[in-house]
Short mmCIF file of C-alpha atoms in Angstrom, two decimals:
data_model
loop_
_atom_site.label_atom_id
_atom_site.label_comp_id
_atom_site.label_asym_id
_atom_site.label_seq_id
_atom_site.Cartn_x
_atom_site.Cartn_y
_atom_site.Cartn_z
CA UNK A 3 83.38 98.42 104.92
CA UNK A 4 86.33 97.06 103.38
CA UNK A 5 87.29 95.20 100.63
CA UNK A 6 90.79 93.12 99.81
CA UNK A 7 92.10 92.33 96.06
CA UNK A 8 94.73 89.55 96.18
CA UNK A 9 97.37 89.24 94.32
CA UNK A 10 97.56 86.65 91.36
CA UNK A 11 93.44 86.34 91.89
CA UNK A 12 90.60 87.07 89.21
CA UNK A 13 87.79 89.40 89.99
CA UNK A 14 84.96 89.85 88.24
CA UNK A 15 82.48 93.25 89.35
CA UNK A 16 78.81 92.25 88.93
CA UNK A 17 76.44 95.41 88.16
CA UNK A 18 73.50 97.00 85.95
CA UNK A 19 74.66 99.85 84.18
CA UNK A 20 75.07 103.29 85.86
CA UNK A 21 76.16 100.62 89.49
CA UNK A 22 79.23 102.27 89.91
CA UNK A 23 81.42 99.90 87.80
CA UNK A 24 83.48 102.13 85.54
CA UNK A 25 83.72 104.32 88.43
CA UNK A 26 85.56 101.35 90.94
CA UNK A 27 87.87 100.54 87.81
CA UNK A 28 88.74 104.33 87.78
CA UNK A 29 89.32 104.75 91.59
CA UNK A 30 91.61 101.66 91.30
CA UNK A 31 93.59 102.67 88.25
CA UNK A 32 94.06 105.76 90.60
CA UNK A 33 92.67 107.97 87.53
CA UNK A 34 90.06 109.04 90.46
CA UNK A 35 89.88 109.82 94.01
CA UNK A 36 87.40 108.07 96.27
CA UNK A 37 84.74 110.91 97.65
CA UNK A 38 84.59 109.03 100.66
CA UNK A 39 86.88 106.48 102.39
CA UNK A 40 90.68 105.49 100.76
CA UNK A 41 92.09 102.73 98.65
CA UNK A 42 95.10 101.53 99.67
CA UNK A 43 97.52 100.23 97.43
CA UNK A 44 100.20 97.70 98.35
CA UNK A 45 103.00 95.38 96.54
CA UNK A 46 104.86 92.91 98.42
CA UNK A 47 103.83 94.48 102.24
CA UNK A 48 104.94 97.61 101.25
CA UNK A 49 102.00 100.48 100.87
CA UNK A 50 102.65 102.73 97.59
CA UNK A 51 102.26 105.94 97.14
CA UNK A 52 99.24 107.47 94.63
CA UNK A 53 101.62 108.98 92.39
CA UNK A 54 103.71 105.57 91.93
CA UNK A 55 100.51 103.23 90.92
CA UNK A 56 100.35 104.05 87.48
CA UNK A 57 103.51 101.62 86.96
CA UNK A 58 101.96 98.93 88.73
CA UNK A 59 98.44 98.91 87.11
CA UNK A 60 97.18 98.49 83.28
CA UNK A 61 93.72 99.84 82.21
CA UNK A 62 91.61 99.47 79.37
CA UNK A 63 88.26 100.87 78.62
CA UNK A 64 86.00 101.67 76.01
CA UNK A 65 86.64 105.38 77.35
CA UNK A 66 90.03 105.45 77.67
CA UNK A 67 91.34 106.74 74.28
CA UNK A 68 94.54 106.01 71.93
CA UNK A 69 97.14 108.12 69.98
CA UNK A 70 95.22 108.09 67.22
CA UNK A 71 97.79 110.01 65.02
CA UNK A 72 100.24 106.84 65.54
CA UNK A 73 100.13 103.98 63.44
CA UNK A 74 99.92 100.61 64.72
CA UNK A 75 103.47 99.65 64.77
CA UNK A 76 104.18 103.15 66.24
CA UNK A 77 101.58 103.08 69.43
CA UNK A 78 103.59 99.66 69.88
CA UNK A 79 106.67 100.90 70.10
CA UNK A 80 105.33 104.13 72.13
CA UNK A 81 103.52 102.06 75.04
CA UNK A 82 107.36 100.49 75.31
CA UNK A 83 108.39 103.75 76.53
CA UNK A 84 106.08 103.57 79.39
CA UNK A 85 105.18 99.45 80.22
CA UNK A 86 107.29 97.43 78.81
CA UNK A 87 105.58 94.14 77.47
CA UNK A 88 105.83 90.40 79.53
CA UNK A 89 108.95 88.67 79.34
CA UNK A 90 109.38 87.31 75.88
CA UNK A 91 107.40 89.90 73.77
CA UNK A 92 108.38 92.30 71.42
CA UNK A 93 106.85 94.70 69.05
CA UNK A 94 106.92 92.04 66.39
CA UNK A 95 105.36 89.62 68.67
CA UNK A 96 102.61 91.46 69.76
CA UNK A 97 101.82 92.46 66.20
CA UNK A 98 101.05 88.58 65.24
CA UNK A 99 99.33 88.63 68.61
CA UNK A 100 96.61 91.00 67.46
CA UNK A 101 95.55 88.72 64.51
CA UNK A 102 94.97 92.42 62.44
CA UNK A 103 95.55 92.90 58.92
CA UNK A 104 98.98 93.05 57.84
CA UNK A 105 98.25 96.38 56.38
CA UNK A 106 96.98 97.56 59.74
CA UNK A 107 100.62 97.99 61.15
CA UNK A 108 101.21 100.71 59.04
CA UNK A 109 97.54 102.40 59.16
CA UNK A 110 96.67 105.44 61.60
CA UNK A 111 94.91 104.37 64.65
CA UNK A 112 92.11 107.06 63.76
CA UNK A 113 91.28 104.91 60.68
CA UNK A 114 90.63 101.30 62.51
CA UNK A 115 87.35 99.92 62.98
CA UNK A 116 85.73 100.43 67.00
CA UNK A 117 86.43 96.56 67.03
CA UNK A 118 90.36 96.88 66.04
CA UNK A 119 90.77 100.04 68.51
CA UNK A 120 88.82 97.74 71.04
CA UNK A 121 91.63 94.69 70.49
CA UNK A 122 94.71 97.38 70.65
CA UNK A 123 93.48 98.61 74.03
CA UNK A 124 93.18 95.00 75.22
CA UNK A 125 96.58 94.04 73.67
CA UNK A 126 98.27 97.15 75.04
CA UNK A 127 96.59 96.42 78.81
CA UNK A 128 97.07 92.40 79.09
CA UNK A 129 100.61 92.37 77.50
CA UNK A 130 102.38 94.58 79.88
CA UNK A 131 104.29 93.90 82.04
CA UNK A 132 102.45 94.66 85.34
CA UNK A 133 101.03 93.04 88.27
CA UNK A 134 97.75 94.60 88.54
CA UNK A 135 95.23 94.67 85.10
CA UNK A 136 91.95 96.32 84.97
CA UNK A 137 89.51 95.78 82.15
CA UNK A 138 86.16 97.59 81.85
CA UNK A 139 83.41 95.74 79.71
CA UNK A 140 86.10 94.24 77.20
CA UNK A 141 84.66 92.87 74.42
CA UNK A 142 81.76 95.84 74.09
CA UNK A 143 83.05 96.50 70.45
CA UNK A 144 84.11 92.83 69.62
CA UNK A 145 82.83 90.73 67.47
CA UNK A 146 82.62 86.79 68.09
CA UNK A 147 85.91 86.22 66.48
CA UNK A 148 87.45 89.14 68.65
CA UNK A 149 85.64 88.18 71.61
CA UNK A 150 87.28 84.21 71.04
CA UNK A 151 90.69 86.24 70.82
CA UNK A 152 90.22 87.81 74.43
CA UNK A 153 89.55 85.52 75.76
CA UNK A 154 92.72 83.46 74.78
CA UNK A 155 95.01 86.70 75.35
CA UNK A 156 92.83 86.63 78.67
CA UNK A 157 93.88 83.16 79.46
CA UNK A 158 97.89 83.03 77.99
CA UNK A 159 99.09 86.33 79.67
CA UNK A 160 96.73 87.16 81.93
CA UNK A 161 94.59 85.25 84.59
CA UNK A 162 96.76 83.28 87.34
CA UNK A 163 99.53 85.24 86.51
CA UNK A 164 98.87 88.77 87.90
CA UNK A 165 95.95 90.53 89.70
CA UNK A 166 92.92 90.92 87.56
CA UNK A 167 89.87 92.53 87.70
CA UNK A 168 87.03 92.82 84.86
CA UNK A 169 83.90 94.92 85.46
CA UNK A 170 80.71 94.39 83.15
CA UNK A 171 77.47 92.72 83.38
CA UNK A 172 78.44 90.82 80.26
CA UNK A 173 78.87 86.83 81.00
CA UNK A 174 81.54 86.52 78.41
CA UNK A 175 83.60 89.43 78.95
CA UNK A 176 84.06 87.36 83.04
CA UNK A 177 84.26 83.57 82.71
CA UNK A 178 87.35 82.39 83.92
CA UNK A 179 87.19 84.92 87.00
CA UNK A 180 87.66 82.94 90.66
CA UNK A 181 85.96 85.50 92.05
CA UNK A 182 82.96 87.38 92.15
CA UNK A 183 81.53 91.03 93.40
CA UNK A 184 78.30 92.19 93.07
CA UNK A 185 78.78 95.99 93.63
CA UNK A 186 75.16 96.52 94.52
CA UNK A 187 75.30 93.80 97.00
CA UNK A 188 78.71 95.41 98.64
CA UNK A 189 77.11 98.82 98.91
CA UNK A 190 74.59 97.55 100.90
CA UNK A 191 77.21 96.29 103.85
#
């Protein structure tokens, strides 16, 4: 059975917990193999290699971790050493994006609140500059305020403008996807 993500679409992946959600969203982030069948990965006609995806594809998840040693501004500046941001952002930028304490850009990761780890992830994942972004259950640590924030980060940088795909079975954390798959439904052919 196949399946095809399109380029500039929005996906959202419909399942209970323990459907195999957080394990597509791995598979596709190339973090895990498929036991069975392949993924294929292609920009612009051109198929890319496994070990080449990683530049093409942003990830967040509430078990993917942070440099938690780095303070705010500094896990800023380090992610520009791997992605850089979209056009037009900068460090300074992307702090005011966050909408964190001012004292937070000096603080140690390790000391924020689940909720300002949660937004960091999400910042770090939309704002780069790739075509392919992959959120798993987003707003699981955010507040209303926070969730209101994704959900405009979601919307400026994000949906229309690159491939995106956002597994949970939380309403929220999906409106504004064109696109729907139930993963229980595709399993069964």
């Amino acid at each position: 059975m196949d399946y095809q993500f399109l380029a500039t679409e929005s996906y959202a992946v419909l399942g209970h917990n323990g459907s195999g959600k957080s394990t597509l969203m791995q598979m596709l982030s190339g973090f895990l193999s498929p036991s069975s069948g392949r993924i294929i990965f292609s920009e612009n006609n051109k198929i890319l290699d496994i070990n080449q995806v990683y530049k093409c594809v942003s990830f967040a998840a509430p078990y993917t971790e942070l440099v938690e040693e780095l303070t705010l501004e500094e896990s800023l500046q380090f992610q520009q050493k791997f992605k850089h941001f979209v056009a037009g952002l900068t460090v300074n930028s992307v702090l005011e994006l966050l909408q964190l304490p001012k004292t937070a850009k000096n603080k140690p990761v390790q000391f924020f609140s689940s909720g300002m780890k949660q937004r960091l992830k999400l910042a770090l994942a939309i704002l780069s500059d790739t075509p392919v972004l992959l959120l798993d259950e987003p707003t699981i640590t955010l507040d209303t305020q926070g969730i209101s924030w994704y959900r405009k980060l979601l919307q400026d940088y994000a949906l229309g403008k690159k491939l995106v795909i956002i597994a949970s079975n939380v309403e929220e954390d999906v409106r504004g996807c064109n696109r729907k798959l139930d993963i229980l439904e595709y399993k069964k052919g």
